[in-house]
mmCIF file of C-alpha atoms in Angstrom:
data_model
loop_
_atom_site.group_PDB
_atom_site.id
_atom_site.type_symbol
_atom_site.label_atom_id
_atom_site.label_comp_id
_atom_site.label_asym_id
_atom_site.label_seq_id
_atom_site.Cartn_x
_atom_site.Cartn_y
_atom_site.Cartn_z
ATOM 1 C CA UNK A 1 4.403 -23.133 8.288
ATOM 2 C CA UNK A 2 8.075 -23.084 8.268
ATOM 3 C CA UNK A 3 10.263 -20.349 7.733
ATOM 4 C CA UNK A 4 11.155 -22.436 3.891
ATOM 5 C CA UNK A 5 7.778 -21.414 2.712
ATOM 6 C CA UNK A 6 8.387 -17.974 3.122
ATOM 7 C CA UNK A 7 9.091 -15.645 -0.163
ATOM 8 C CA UNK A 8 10.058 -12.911 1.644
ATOM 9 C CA UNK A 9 10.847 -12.194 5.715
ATOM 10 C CA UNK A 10 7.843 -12.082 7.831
ATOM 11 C CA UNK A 11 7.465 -9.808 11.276
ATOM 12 C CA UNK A 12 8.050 -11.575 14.812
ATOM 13 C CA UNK A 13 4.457 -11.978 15.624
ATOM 14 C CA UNK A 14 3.863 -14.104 12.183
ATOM 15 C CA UNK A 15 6.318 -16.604 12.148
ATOM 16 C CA UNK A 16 5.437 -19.803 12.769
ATOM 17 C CA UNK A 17 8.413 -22.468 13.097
ATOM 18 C CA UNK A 18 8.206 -26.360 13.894
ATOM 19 C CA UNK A 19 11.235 -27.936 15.864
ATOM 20 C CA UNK A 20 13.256 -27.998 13.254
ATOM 21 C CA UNK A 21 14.274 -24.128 13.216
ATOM 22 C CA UNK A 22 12.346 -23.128 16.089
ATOM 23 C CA UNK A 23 15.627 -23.704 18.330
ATOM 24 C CA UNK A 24 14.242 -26.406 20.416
ATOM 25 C CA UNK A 25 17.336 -28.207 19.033
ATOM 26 C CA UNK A 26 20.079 -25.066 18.898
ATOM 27 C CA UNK A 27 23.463 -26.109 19.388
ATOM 28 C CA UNK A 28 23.853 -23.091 21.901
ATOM 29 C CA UNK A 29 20.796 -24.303 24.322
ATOM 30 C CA UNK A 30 21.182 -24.746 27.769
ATOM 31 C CA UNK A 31 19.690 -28.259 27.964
ATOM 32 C CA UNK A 32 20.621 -28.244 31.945
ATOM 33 C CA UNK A 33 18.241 -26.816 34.594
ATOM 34 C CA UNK A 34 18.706 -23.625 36.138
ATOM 35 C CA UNK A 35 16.226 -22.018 33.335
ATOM 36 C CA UNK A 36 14.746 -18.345 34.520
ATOM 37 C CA UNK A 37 12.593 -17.534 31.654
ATOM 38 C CA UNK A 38 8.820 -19.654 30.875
ATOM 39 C CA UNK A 39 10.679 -19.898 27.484
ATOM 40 C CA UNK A 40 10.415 -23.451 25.265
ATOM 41 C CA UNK A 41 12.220 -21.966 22.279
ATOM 42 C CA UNK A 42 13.426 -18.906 20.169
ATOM 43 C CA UNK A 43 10.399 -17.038 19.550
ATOM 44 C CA UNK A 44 9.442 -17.141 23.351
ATOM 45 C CA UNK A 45 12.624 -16.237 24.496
ATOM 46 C CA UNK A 46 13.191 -13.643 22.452
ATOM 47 C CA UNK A 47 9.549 -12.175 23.468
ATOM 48 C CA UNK A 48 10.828 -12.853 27.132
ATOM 49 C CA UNK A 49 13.351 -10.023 26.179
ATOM 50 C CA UNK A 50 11.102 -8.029 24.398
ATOM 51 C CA UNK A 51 8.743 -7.595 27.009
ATOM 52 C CA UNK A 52 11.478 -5.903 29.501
ATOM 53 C CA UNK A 53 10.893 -3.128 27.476
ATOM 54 C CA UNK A 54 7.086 -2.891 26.983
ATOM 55 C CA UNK A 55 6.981 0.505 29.083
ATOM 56 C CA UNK A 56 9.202 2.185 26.588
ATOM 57 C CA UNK A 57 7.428 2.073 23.520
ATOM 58 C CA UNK A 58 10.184 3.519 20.893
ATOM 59 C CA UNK A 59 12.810 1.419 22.538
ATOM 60 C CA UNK A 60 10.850 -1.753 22.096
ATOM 61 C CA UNK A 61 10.441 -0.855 18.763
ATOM 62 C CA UNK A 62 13.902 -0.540 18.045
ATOM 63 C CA UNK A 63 15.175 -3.708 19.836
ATOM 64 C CA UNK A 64 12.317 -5.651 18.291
ATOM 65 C CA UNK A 65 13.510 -4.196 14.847
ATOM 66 C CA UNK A 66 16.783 -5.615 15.437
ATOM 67 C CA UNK A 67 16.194 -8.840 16.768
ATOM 68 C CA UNK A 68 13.941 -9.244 14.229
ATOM 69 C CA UNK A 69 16.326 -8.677 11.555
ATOM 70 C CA UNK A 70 19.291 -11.207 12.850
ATOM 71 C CA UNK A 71 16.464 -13.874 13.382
ATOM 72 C CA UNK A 72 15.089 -13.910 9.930
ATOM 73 C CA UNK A 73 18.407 -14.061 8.379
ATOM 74 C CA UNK A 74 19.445 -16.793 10.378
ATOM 75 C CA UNK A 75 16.305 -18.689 9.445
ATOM 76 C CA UNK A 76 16.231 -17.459 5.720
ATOM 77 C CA UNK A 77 20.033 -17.258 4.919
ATOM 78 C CA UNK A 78 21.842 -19.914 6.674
ATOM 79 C CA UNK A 79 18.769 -21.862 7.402
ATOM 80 C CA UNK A 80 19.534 -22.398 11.295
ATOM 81 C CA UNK A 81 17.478 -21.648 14.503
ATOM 82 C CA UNK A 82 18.885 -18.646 16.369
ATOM 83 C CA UNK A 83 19.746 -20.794 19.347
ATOM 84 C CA UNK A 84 22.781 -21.585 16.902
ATOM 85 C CA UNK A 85 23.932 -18.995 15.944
ATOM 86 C CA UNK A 86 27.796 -18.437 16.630
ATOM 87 C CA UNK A 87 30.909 -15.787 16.846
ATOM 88 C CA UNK A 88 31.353 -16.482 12.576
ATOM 89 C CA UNK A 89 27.521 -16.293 11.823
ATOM 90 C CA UNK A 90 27.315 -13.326 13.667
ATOM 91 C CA UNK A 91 30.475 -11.356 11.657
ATOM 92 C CA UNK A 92 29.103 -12.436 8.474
ATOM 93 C CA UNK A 93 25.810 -11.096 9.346
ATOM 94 C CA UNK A 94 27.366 -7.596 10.158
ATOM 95 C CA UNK A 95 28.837 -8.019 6.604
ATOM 96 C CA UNK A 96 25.347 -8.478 5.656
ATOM 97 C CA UNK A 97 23.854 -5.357 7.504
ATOM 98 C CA UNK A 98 25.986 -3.349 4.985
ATOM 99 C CA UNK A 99 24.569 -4.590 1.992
ATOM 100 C CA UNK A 100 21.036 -6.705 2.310
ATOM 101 C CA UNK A 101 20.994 -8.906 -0.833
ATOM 102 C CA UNK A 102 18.746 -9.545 -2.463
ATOM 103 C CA UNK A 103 17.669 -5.735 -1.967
ATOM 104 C CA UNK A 104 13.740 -7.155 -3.371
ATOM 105 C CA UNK A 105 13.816 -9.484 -0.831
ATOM 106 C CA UNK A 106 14.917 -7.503 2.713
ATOM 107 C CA UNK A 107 14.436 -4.048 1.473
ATOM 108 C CA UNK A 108 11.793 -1.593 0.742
ATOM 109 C CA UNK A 109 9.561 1.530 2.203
ATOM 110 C CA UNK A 110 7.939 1.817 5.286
ATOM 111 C CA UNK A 111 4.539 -0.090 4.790
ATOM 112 C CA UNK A 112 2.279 -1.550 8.092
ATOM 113 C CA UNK A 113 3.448 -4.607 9.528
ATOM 114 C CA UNK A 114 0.459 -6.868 8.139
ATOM 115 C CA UNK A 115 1.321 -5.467 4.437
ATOM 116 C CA UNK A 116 2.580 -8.019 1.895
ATOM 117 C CA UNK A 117 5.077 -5.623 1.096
ATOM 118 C CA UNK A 118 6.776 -4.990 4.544
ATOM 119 C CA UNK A 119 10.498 -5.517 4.695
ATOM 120 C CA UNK A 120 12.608 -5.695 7.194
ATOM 121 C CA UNK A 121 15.728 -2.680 5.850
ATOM 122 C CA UNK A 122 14.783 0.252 4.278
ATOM 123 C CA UNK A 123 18.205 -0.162 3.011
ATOM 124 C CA UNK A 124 22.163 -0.943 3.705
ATOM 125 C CA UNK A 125 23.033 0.018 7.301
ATOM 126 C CA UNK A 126 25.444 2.878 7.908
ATOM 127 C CA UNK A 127 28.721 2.180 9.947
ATOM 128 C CA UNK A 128 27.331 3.333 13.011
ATOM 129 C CA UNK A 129 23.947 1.909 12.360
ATOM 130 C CA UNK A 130 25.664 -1.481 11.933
ATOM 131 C CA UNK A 131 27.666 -1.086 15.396
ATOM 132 C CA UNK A 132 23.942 -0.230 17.091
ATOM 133 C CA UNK A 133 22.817 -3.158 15.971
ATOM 134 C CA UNK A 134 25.349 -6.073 17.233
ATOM 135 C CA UNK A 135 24.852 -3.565 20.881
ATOM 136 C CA UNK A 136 20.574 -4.629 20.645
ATOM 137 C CA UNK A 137 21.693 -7.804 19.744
ATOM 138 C CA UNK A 138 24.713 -8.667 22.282
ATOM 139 C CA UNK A 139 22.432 -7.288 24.703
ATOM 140 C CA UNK A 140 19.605 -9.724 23.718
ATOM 141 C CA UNK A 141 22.287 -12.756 23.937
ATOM 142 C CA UNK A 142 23.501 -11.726 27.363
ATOM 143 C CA UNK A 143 19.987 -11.670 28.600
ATOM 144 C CA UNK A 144 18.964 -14.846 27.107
ATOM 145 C CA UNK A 145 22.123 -16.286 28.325
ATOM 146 C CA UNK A 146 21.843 -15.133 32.211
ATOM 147 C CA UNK A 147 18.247 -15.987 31.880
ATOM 148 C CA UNK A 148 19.705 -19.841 31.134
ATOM 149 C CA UNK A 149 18.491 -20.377 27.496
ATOM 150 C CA UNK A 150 21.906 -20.287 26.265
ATOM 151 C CA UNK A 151 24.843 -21.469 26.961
ATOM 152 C CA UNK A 152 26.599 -18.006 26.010
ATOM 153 C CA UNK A 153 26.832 -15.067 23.959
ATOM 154 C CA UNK A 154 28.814 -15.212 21.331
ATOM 155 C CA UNK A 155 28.842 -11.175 20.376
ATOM 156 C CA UNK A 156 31.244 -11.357 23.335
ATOM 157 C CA UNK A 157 33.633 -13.221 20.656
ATOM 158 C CA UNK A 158 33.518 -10.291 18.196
ATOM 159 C CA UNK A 159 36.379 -7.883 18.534
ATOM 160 C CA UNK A 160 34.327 -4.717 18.606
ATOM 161 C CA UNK A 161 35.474 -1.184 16.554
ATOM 162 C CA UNK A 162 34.379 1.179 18.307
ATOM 163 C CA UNK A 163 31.602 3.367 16.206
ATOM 164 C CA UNK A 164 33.440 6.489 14.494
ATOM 165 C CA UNK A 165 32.629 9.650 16.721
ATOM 166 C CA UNK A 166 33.709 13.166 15.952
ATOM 167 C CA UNK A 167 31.283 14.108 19.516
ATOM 168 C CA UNK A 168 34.150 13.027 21.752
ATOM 169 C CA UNK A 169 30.606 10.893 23.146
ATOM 170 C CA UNK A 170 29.167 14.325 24.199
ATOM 171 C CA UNK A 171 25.332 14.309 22.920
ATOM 172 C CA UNK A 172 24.385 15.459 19.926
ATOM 173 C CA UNK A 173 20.851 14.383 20.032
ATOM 174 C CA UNK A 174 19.414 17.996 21.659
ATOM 175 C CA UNK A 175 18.070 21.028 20.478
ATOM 176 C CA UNK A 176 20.460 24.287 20.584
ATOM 177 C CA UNK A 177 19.026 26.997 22.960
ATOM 178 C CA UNK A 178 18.253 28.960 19.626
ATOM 179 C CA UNK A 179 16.303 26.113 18.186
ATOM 180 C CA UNK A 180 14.488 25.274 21.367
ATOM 181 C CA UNK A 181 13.246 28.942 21.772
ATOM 182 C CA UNK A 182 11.948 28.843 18.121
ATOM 183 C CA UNK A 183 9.914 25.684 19.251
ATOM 184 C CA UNK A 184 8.323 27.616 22.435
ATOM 185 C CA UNK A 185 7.591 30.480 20.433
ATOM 186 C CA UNK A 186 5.771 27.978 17.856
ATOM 187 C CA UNK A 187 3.887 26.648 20.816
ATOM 188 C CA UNK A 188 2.665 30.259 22.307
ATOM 189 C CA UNK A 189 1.616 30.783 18.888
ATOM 190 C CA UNK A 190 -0.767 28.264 18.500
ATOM 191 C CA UNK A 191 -4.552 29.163 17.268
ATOM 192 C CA UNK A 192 -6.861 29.453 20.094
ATOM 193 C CA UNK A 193 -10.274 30.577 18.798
ATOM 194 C CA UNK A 194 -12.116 27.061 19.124
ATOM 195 C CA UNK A 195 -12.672 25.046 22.357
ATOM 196 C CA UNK A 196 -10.733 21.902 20.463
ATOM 197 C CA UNK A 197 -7.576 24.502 19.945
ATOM 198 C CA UNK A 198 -7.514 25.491 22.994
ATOM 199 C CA UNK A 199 -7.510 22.392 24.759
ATOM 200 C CA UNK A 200 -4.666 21.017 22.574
ATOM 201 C CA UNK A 201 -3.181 24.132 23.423
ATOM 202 C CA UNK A 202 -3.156 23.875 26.921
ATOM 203 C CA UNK A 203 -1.801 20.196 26.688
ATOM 204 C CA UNK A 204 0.870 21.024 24.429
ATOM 205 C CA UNK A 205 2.282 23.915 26.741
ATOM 206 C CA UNK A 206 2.127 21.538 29.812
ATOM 207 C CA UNK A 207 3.814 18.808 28.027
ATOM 208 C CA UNK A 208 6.186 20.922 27.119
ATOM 209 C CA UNK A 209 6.742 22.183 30.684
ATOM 210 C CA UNK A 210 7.346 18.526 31.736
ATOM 211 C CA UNK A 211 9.757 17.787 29.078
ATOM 212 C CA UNK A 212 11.940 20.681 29.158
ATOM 213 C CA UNK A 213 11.585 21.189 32.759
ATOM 214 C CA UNK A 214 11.796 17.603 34.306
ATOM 215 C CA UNK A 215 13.689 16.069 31.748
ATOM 216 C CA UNK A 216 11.506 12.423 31.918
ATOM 217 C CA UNK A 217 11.807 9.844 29.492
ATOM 218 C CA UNK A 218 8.048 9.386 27.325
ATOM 219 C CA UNK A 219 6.860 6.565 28.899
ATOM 220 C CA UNK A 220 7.358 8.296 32.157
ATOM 221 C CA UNK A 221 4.896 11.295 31.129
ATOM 222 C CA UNK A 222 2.363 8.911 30.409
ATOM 223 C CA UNK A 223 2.490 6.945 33.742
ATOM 224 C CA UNK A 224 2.863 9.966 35.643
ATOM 225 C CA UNK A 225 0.236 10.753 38.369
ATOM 226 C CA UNK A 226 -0.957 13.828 39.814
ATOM 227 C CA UNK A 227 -0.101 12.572 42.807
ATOM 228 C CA UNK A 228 2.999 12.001 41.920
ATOM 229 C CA UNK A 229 3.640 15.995 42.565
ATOM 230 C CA UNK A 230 4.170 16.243 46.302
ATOM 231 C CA UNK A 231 5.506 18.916 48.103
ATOM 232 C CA UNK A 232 7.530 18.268 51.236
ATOM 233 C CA UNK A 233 9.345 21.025 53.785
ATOM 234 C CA UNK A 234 7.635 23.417 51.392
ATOM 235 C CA UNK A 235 9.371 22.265 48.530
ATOM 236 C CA UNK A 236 7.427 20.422 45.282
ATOM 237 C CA UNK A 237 9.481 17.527 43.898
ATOM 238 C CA UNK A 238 7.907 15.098 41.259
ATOM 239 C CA UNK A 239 8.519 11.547 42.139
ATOM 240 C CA UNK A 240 8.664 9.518 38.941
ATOM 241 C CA UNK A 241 8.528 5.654 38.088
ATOM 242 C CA UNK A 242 11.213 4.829 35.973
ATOM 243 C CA UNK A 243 14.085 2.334 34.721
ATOM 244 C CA UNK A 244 14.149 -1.198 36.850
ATOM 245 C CA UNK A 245 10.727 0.145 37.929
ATOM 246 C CA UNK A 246 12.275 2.950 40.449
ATOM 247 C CA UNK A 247 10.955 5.740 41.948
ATOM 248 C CA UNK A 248 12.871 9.201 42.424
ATOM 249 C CA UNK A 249 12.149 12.389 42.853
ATOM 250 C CA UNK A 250 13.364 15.570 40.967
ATOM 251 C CA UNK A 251 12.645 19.019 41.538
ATOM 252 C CA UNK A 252 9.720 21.230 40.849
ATOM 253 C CA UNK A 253 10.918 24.675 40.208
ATOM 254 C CA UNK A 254 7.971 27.637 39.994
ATOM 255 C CA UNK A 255 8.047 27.458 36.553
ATOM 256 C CA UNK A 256 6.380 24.267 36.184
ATOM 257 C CA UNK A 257 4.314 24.503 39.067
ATOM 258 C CA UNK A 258 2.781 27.258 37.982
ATOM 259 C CA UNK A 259 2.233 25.379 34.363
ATOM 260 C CA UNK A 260 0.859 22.594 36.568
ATOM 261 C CA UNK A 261 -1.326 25.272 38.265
ATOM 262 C CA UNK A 262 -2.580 26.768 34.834
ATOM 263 C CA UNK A 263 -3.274 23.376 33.028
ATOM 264 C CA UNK A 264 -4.939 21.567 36.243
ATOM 265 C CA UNK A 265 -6.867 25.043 35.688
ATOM 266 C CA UNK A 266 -8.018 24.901 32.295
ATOM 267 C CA UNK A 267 -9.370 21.211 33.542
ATOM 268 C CA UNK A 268 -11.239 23.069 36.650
ATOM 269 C CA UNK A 269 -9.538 21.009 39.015
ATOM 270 C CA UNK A 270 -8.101 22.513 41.860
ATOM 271 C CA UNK A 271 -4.831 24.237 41.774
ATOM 272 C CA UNK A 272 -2.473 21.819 43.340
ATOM 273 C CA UNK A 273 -2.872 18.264 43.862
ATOM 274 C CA UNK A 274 -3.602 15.973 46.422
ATOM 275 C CA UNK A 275 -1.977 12.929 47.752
ATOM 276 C CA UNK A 276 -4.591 10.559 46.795
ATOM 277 C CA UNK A 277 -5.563 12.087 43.252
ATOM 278 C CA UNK A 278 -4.208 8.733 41.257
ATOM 279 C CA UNK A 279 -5.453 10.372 37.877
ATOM 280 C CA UNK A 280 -3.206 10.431 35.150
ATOM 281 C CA UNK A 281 -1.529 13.973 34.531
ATOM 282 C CA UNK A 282 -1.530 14.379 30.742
ATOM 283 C CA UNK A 283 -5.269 13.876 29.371
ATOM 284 C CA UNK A 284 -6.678 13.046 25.802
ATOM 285 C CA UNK A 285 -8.831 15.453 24.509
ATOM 286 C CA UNK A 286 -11.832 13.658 24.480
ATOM 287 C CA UNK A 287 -11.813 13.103 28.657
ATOM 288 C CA UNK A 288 -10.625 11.943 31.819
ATOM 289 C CA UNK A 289 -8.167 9.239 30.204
ATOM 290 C CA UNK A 290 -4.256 9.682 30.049
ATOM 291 C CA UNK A 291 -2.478 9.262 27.065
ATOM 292 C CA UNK A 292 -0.330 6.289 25.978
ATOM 293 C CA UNK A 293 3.337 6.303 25.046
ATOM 294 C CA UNK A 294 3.419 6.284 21.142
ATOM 295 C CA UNK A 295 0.325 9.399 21.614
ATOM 296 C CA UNK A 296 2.609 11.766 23.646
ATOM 297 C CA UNK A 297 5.568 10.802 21.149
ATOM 298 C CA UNK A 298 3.722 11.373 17.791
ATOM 299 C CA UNK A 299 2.082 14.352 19.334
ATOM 300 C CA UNK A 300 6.004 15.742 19.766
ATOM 301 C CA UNK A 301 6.923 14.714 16.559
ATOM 302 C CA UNK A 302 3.517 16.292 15.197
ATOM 303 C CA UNK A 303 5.108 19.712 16.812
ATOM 304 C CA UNK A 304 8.180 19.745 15.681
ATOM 305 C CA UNK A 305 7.471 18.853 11.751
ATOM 306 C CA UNK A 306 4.735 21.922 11.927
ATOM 307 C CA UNK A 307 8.018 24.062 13.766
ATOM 308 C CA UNK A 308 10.193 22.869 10.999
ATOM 309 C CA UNK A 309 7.728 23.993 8.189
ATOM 310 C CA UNK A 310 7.735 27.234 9.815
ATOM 311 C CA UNK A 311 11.988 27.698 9.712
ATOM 312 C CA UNK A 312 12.237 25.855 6.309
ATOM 313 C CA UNK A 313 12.386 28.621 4.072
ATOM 314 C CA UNK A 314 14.628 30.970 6.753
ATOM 315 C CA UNK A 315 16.649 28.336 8.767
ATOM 316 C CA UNK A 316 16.813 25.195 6.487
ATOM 317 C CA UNK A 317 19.479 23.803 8.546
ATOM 318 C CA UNK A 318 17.412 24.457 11.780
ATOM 319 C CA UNK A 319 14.472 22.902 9.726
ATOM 320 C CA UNK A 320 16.386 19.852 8.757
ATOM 321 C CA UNK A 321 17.614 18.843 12.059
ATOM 322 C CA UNK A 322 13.975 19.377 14.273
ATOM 323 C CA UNK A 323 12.701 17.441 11.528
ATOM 324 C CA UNK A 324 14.814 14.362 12.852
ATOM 325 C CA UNK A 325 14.058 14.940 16.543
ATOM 326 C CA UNK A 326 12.117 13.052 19.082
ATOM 327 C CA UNK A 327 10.407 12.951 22.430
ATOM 328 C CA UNK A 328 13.918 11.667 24.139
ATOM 329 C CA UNK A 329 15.908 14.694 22.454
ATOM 330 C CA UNK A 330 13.663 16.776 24.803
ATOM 331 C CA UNK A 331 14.874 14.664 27.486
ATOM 332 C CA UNK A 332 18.923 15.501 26.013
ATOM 333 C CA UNK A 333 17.900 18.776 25.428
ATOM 334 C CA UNK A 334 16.515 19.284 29.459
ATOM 335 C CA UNK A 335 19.858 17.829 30.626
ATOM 336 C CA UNK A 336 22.151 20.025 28.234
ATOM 337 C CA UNK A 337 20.525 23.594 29.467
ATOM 338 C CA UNK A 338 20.716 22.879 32.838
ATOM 339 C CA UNK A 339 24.300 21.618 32.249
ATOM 340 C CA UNK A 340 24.949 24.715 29.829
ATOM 341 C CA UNK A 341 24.070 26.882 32.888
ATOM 342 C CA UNK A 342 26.122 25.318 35.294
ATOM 343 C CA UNK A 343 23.786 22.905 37.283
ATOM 344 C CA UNK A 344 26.571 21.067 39.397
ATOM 345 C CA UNK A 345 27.294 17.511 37.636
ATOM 346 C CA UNK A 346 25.556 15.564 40.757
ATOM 347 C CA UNK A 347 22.918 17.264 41.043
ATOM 348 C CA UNK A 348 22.549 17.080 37.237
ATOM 349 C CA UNK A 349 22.780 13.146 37.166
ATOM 350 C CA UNK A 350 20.719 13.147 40.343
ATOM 351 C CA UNK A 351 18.018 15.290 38.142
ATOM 352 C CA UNK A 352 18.508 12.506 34.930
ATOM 353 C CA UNK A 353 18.479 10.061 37.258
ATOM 354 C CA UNK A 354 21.195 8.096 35.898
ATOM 355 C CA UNK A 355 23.106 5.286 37.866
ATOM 356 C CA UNK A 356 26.734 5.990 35.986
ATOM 357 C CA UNK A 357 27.975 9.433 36.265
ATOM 358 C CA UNK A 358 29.673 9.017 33.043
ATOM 359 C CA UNK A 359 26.426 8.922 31.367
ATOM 360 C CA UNK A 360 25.462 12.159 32.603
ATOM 361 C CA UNK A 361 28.746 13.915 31.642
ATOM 362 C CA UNK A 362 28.091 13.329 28.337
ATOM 363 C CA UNK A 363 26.030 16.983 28.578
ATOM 364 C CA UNK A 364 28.538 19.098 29.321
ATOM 365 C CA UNK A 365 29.547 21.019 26.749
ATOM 366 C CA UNK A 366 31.385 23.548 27.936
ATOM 367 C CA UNK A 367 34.795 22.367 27.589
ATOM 368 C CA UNK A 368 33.883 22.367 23.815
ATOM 369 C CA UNK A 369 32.992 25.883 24.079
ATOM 370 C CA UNK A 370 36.430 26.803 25.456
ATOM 371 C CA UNK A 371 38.076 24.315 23.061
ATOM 372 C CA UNK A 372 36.920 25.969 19.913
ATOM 373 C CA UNK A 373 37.145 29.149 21.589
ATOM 374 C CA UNK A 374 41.360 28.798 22.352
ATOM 375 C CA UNK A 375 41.656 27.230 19.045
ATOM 376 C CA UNK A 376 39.968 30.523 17.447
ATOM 377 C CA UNK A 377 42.997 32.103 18.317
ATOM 378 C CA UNK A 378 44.831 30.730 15.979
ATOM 379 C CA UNK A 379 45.127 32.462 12.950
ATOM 380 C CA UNK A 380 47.643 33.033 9.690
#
């Protein structure tokens, strides 16, 4: 079918376009050679993308989410492929992002992606929402465009704004020291009178430990190894796979080798790996098997909505903003304590493993601490 039969939008996965809008004719195709991609046209392309981020599950989601969006309207609203799409179509589609008419149409709740009533908004995008988006989406372009689908990338045309901030860029995305100790204490407080407790117990604490302690991004924990802990000149360092498919090491301090100790433990193994145990470190309950991406990240969210119903009726504020957290605020949180206790800036972006140093200065807070602190002194 094409997209003119369609009521309402329809997820990536379900469209089905002929020639005519499936942009084997877009007026921003690269009919040369010099093609990178197996793509034929939009849809395969766009998976092409996609599928650079298959080993970070939430991120995928979110790109997907976007891409999604910007193809539908193109198809639905101005009834033209996504190959030809230009600098104009793309500012009135920001336009559009503020306000998705008809709301029946592109907006609704959250319902399962084969449900009639899925939509693509759950309603009008927020400023800085809005500026996300065209970043997913330029990002998409410039890939697609280096990759030799397209001839160029027209978000490159848009005279960006650049999202309001009142962070000065520092993170915001962590949990205070305060908030993170009410989280641990949640933890060492879980029930432990039946078997099944005490095994999700003991997995909760060491995922914990690897969070707060090595600072990895989720789909990190769940292709981590045991033998991925090695110890070397008598020091343990955990060398993980990550970004562009990387390995680095960071540093294994005592406390998580001992939580490594006391979960490899409670799965009578013996107390430190070896070099050939290729066995994934975080297991499911029910056996030997590791545990996939979205798992280990609604297991975290799991945590911290049970932490929040705990604080709600004391610490409503504390309540309301654990309630919004994720796996990768672990990840923000890991970098801002180490930063908050003076971890020297290289070794900290050494220990995020970031390419930019810039990136990694966004933890430091402490100038903000002494910049509230001098203006405190001012007083009538």
């Amino acid at each position: 079918m094409t997209h003119l039969s369609v009521t309402h939008p329809l997820p990536l996965e379900r469209l089905q376009l002929n020639s005519e809008f499936d942009g084997t004719f877009g007026s921003n195709r690269n009919s040369g050679n010099g093609l990178l991609i197996n793509a034929q046209n939009d849809l395969e392309a766009l998976n092409s993308w996609l599928e650079e981020f298959k080993d970070s599950p939430q991120t995928y989601r979110n790109y997907r989410k976007e891409i999604e969006r910007l193809l539908l309207w193109s198809l639905l609203v101005l009834n033209k492929p996504f190959s030809s799409l230009n600098r104009d179509d793309l500012r009135a589609y920001e336009q559009f992002l503020a306000s998705p008419t008809p709301a029946a149409q592109w907006c609704g709740p959250r319902r399962p992606r084969h449900s009639k009533e899925w939509r693509p908004f759950l309603g009008p995008l927020s400023e800085t929402s809005r500026h996300q988006a065209l970043v997913v989406i330029g990002a998409a372009f410039g890939y697609l465009s280096d990759a030799g689908y397209l001839l160029g990338n027209p978000v490159k045309l848009l005279r960006r704004k650049r999202a309001k901030s009142t962070n000065n860029n520092t993170v915001e995305r962590f949990l205070e020291q305060e908030l993170w100790s009410h989280v641990w204490s949640f933890i060492e407080e879980l029930p432990e009178k039946s078997l099944r407790e005490r095994e999700h117990k003991a997995r909760i604490r060491f995922l914990f430990h690897l969070l707060y302690l090595l600072g990895p991004r989720v789909s990190e924990v769940a292709n981590l190894q045991m033998s991925d802990f090695r110890e070397t000149r008598g020091k343990w360092w955990c060398y993980i796979l990550g970004k562009g498919n990387k390995r680095e090491k960071v540093p294994v301090n005592n406390s998580m080798l001992l939580a490594l100790i006391d979960y490899r433990r409670f799965l009578d193994l013996s107390d430190l790996p070896t070099a050939d145990e290729h066995t994934p470190v975080l297991r499911s309950l029910k056996g030997n098997r590791g545990v996939s991406s979205n798992m280990i990240y609604r297991i975290v969210k799991k945590l911290f909505n049970q932490t929040a119903d705990s604080l709600e009726i004391q610490k409503r504020e504390q309540a309301f903003k654990l309630r919004k957290a994720s796996t990768h605020w672990m990840r923000h949180t890991a970098m801002t304590h180490l930063a908050d206790i003076g971890v020297d800036l290289h070794h900290l972006r050494q220990t995020a493993r970031h390419n930019d140093i810039n990136t990694t200065s966004r933890y430091l807070h402490a100038d903000e601490e002494r910049w509230h602190k001098s203006v405190g002194k001012h007083k009538i």
